[in-house]
């Protein structure tokens, strides 16, 4: 008997290194990145329906109203691409519960797309081969394949070519989201303005970062954290430098912008330390950190998109 609903979840991503090269003729930028999936999850529930629909719920501080609830939502495109691929007829209703900041530089939309792919695959009992799901994922967005794979991985191409990396132990992060999102294309556009067509080579993955991850050496990891989009995002949202500085002031080992921002990441030595840094940020002077949204603690790496329940 086919299920009447399927619930799946997928994690937020952070980039421990985000190297960006000069814009390509197709408008995308070549990347050399190290992704890590962390324990901030979006949950997606799909069930058969007579028409396509999307609903969104979650914490008010996550800018939920910015998520489209029509067919332009990436979850509808994800379900439709799998339906077309498998020759399935019929629509589904899709409920999204957001735990990942919206337009936060943490690939929340990509996580939703990945969760929808695995949920619909189970709903329609397709058992689609992994390689085919990854191909569909790449067609939906640059970060969607990583949301399927999870863990810690190297991303190349426009981010869609993902190879798992060897990493020891767990890493504790404080994630400071912002009350207002940043548009990824705008941040890349500002990156192009700053690069001014010159000086950019092919991006690559630093050996020091991979060695630090293999050894679980947090001191070396802090020195290797890097994001090429940070100057562009800080130009568009200067107040983010106050948030980054505040986390370090609260004793975080290191601070980094997440992807295209505006979420900020703080590396901590363990869960307790992360809770302490998060508490410090939550109780900081709201006037000096006026754009600060939700402050959360998350562990990485965690697994990729998976089916949680079938009903
Ligand atoms: O692939 P995705 O739909 O997530 O990309 C959103 C936008 O981000 C693209 O339209 C492009 O403007 C920018 N982008 C880019 N280079 C990448 C990934 C994304 O310029 N490697």
XYZ file of C-alpha atoms and ligand atoms in Angstrom:
332
model
C 0.000 0.000 0.000
C 1.343 3.439 -0.817
C 1.878 5.819 2.130
C -0.557 8.671 2.765
C 2.242 10.988 3.880
C 6.026 11.077 4.259
C 8.096 13.337 6.492
C 11.769 14.047 5.707
C 14.396 16.421 7.087
C 17.544 18.024 5.706
C 20.337 20.036 7.336
C 21.682 23.573 6.941
C 25.124 23.871 5.372
C 28.024 26.056 6.313
C 31.169 26.652 4.256
C 34.390 26.239 6.246
C 36.179 27.539 3.165
C 34.465 29.345 0.311
C 36.828 30.134 -2.561
C 35.198 31.956 -5.476
C 36.643 32.501 -8.959
C 35.741 34.943 -11.749
C 32.165 34.757 -13.036
C 31.599 32.164 -15.819
C 29.797 32.810 -19.108
C 26.672 31.095 -17.650
C 26.533 33.657 -14.811
C 27.672 31.242 -12.090
C 30.984 31.470 -10.251
C 33.439 28.566 -10.025
C 33.762 27.484 -6.399
C 36.203 25.513 -4.308
C 34.435 25.006 -1.034
C 34.401 22.788 2.040
C 30.834 22.196 3.129
C 29.731 20.990 6.541
C 26.146 19.980 7.358
C 25.106 21.139 10.840
C 22.227 20.210 13.121
C 19.805 22.975 12.144
C 17.106 21.159 10.204
C 14.148 21.907 7.998
C 11.369 19.315 7.989
C 9.187 18.679 4.943
C 5.970 16.617 4.875
C 4.435 15.574 1.557
C 1.069 13.974 0.854
C -0.888 13.283 -2.335
C -3.271 16.118 -3.301
C -5.455 17.256 -6.185
C -3.379 20.454 -6.642
C 0.161 21.610 -5.820
C 0.389 23.579 -2.574
C 3.050 24.778 -0.131
C 2.677 25.885 3.494
C 5.453 27.270 5.680
C 5.694 27.262 9.482
C 8.454 27.906 12.021
C 10.093 30.426 14.309
C 8.945 34.032 13.581
C 12.532 35.267 13.729
C 13.435 33.289 10.575
C 11.853 35.714 8.028
C 9.228 33.106 7.041
C 7.221 35.612 4.987
C 10.090 35.671 2.455
C 9.392 32.031 1.505
C 7.158 31.805 -1.595
C 4.112 29.550 -1.223
C 3.341 29.240 -4.939
C 4.815 27.074 -7.696
C 7.997 29.170 -7.721
C 9.037 27.546 -4.415
C 12.005 25.239 -4.999
C 10.144 22.382 -3.240
C 7.494 22.344 -5.988
C 10.217 22.346 -8.644
C 11.931 19.489 -6.774
C 8.779 17.349 -6.596
C 7.863 18.098 -10.205
C 11.352 17.268 -11.490
C 11.230 13.871 -9.757
C 7.655 13.252 -11.006
C 8.718 14.025 -14.559
C 11.854 11.901 -14.262
C 9.854 8.899 -12.999
C 6.700 9.434 -15.072
C 4.516 9.996 -12.000
C 1.202 11.838 -12.500
C -0.521 13.858 -9.808
C 0.249 16.647 -7.380
C 1.376 16.746 -3.751
C 0.845 19.171 -0.910
C 4.108 20.142 0.789
C 4.416 21.431 4.364
C 7.718 23.048 5.320
C 8.766 23.551 8.951
C 11.725 25.920 8.954
C 14.553 25.548 11.420
C 17.114 27.051 9.020
C 17.313 30.848 8.578
C 15.563 32.060 5.390
C 17.910 33.814 2.898
C 20.601 33.327 5.526
C 23.466 31.883 3.480
C 22.807 28.418 4.925
C 21.106 26.799 1.930
C 17.702 26.479 3.624
C 15.854 26.374 0.293
C 18.280 23.745 -0.955
C 17.682 21.670 2.187
C 13.933 21.867 1.539
C 14.459 20.733 -2.050
C 16.628 17.793 -0.955
C 14.115 16.766 1.741
C 11.309 16.977 -0.838
C 13.212 14.747 -3.264
C 13.704 11.972 -0.697
C 10.168 12.409 0.691
C 8.499 12.155 -2.746
C 10.772 9.269 -3.681
C 9.385 7.388 -0.657
C 5.778 8.589 -1.177
C 5.768 7.329 -4.756
C 7.823 4.214 -3.814
C 10.327 4.871 -6.579
C 13.658 3.829 -4.985
C 15.403 6.190 -7.402
C 19.145 5.400 -7.653
C 21.317 7.838 -5.668
C 23.152 9.045 -8.791
C 19.852 10.039 -10.429
C 18.675 11.913 -7.324
C 22.006 13.781 -7.250
C 21.570 14.755 -10.894
C 18.051 16.054 -10.287
C 19.394 17.900 -7.226
C 22.105 19.637 -9.279
C 19.439 20.818 -11.737
C 17.543 22.490 -8.881
C 20.380 24.521 -7.358
C 24.112 24.568 -6.674
C 23.778 23.546 -2.993
C 21.087 20.879 -3.344
C 23.421 17.884 -4.000
C 25.312 18.648 -0.765
C 22.035 18.763 1.180
C 21.458 15.165 0.017
C 24.982 14.006 0.885
C 25.587 15.877 4.187
C 28.604 15.317 6.451
C 31.683 17.282 5.462
C 32.490 17.450 1.765
C 34.470 19.270 -0.886
C 32.358 21.137 -3.442
C 33.587 22.228 -6.863
C 32.024 23.322 -10.166
C 29.370 25.844 -9.130
C 29.146 23.931 -5.833
C 27.156 20.997 -7.218
C 30.048 18.525 -7.589
C 30.348 17.023 -4.113
C 32.955 14.599 -2.766
C 32.859 13.506 0.911
C 35.912 14.529 2.969
C 37.678 12.736 5.797
C 37.058 14.530 9.078
C 37.613 13.552 12.695
C 35.253 14.375 15.569
C 32.530 16.910 16.046
C 32.510 20.674 15.755
C 30.306 23.064 17.739
C 28.992 26.242 16.187
C 26.932 29.207 17.253
C 24.756 30.442 14.402
C 23.605 34.074 14.631
C 20.911 34.716 12.059
C 19.828 38.152 10.953
C 16.406 39.783 11.128
C 16.651 40.469 7.370
C 18.017 38.118 4.673
C 20.562 38.870 1.944
C 20.041 37.941 -1.712
C 22.666 35.453 -2.923
C 22.770 36.890 -6.513
C 23.218 40.395 -5.056
C 26.160 39.285 -2.930
C 27.780 37.574 -5.940
C 27.121 40.783 -7.938
C 28.902 42.842 -5.291
C 31.733 40.280 -5.343
C 32.090 40.955 -9.095
C 32.182 44.717 -8.488
C 34.932 44.296 -5.866
C 36.914 41.897 -8.104
C 36.502 44.348 -11.014
C 37.305 41.667 -13.573
C 40.904 41.201 -12.429
C 43.196 39.495 -9.966
C 41.120 36.354 -9.491
C 42.674 32.945 -10.102
C 41.032 29.546 -9.967
C 39.841 28.901 -6.416
C 41.293 25.929 -4.572
C 40.956 24.045 -1.303
C 43.652 24.903 1.278
C 45.668 21.895 2.530
C 45.881 23.439 6.023
C 42.102 23.302 6.390
C 41.884 19.650 5.369
C 44.784 18.758 7.708
C 43.093 20.619 10.600
C 39.839 18.709 9.972
C 41.619 15.341 9.766
C 43.427 16.041 13.063
C 40.449 17.791 14.727
C 42.860 20.639 15.526
C 40.578 23.586 16.414
C 43.437 26.105 16.702
C 44.569 25.349 13.160
C 40.968 25.185 11.954
C 40.287 28.721 13.199
C 43.234 30.029 11.171
C 42.018 28.215 8.037
C 38.349 29.362 8.081
C 37.801 31.640 5.073
C 34.992 33.055 2.975
C 35.686 34.990 -0.270
C 32.146 36.431 -0.183
C 32.624 38.074 3.215
C 33.908 41.484 1.924
C 30.990 41.710 -0.529
C 28.380 40.809 2.115
C 29.923 43.263 4.601
C 29.744 46.030 1.980
C 26.029 45.334 1.548
C 25.400 44.936 5.299
C 28.156 46.758 7.288
C 26.449 46.003 10.638
C 27.479 42.343 10.258
C 31.044 43.223 11.269
C 29.651 44.190 14.715
C 27.994 40.767 15.022
C 31.213 38.967 14.008
C 33.226 41.029 16.518
C 30.662 40.455 19.283
C 30.984 36.664 19.006
C 34.765 36.844 19.328
C 34.343 39.223 22.274
C 32.115 36.533 23.849
C 35.138 34.162 23.603
C 34.309 32.239 20.375
C 37.486 30.687 18.913
C 36.774 32.177 15.486
C 34.092 33.980 13.468
C 33.014 33.592 9.859
C 30.219 34.682 7.585
C 28.073 31.758 6.419
C 28.002 31.455 2.592
C 26.599 34.656 1.095
C 25.392 35.753 4.551
C 23.950 37.321 6.558
C 24.119 34.460 9.113
C 27.321 34.560 11.179
C 29.120 31.477 12.512
C 31.222 31.141 15.610
C 33.443 28.125 16.201
C 33.483 26.940 19.825
C 35.449 24.303 21.724
C 32.398 22.178 22.659
C 28.702 22.253 23.466
C 29.058 24.086 26.799
C 31.308 26.729 25.336
C 28.871 27.226 22.444
C 25.931 27.620 24.866
C 27.952 30.199 26.789
C 28.810 32.214 23.626
C 25.191 31.989 22.444
C 23.928 33.249 25.812
C 26.368 36.163 25.646
C 25.115 37.141 22.181
C 21.449 36.784 23.132
C 21.892 39.076 26.107
C 24.196 41.602 24.389
C 23.142 45.240 24.062
C 20.373 45.129 21.408
C 21.272 48.637 20.241
C 24.779 47.605 19.229
C 23.507 44.419 17.507
C 20.206 45.668 16.114
C 20.097 43.308 13.116
C 20.633 40.162 15.228
C 17.943 37.459 14.763
C 17.802 34.023 16.371
C 20.998 32.716 17.999
C 21.277 28.903 17.895
C 23.819 26.239 18.833
C 24.470 23.458 16.309
C 26.840 20.525 15.952
C 28.464 19.370 12.749
C 28.861 17.244 10.808
C 25.410 15.629 10.542
C 23.954 13.425 7.794
C 22.151 14.617 4.666
C 18.453 14.581 3.762
C 16.575 11.530 5.059
C 13.089 10.176 5.510
C 12.063 10.408 9.183
C 8.514 8.983 9.182
C 6.047 7.395 6.837
C 2.322 7.360 7.619
O 22.356 27.594 -7.842
P 21.501 28.538 -7.072
O 20.114 28.651 -7.644
O 21.478 28.289 -5.603
O 22.156 29.974 -7.261
C 21.466 31.166 -6.952
C 22.236 32.341 -7.543
O 23.490 32.513 -6.862
C 22.622 32.168 -9.011
O 21.601 32.606 -9.861
C 23.857 33.062 -9.109
O 23.501 34.419 -9.218
C 24.517 32.877 -7.755
N 25.563 31.812 -7.781
C 26.757 32.070 -8.425
N 27.727 31.098 -8.434
C 27.531 29.919 -7.815
C 26.324 29.646 -7.145
C 25.348 30.623 -7.136
O 26.959 33.144 -8.992
N 28.505 29.015 -7.824
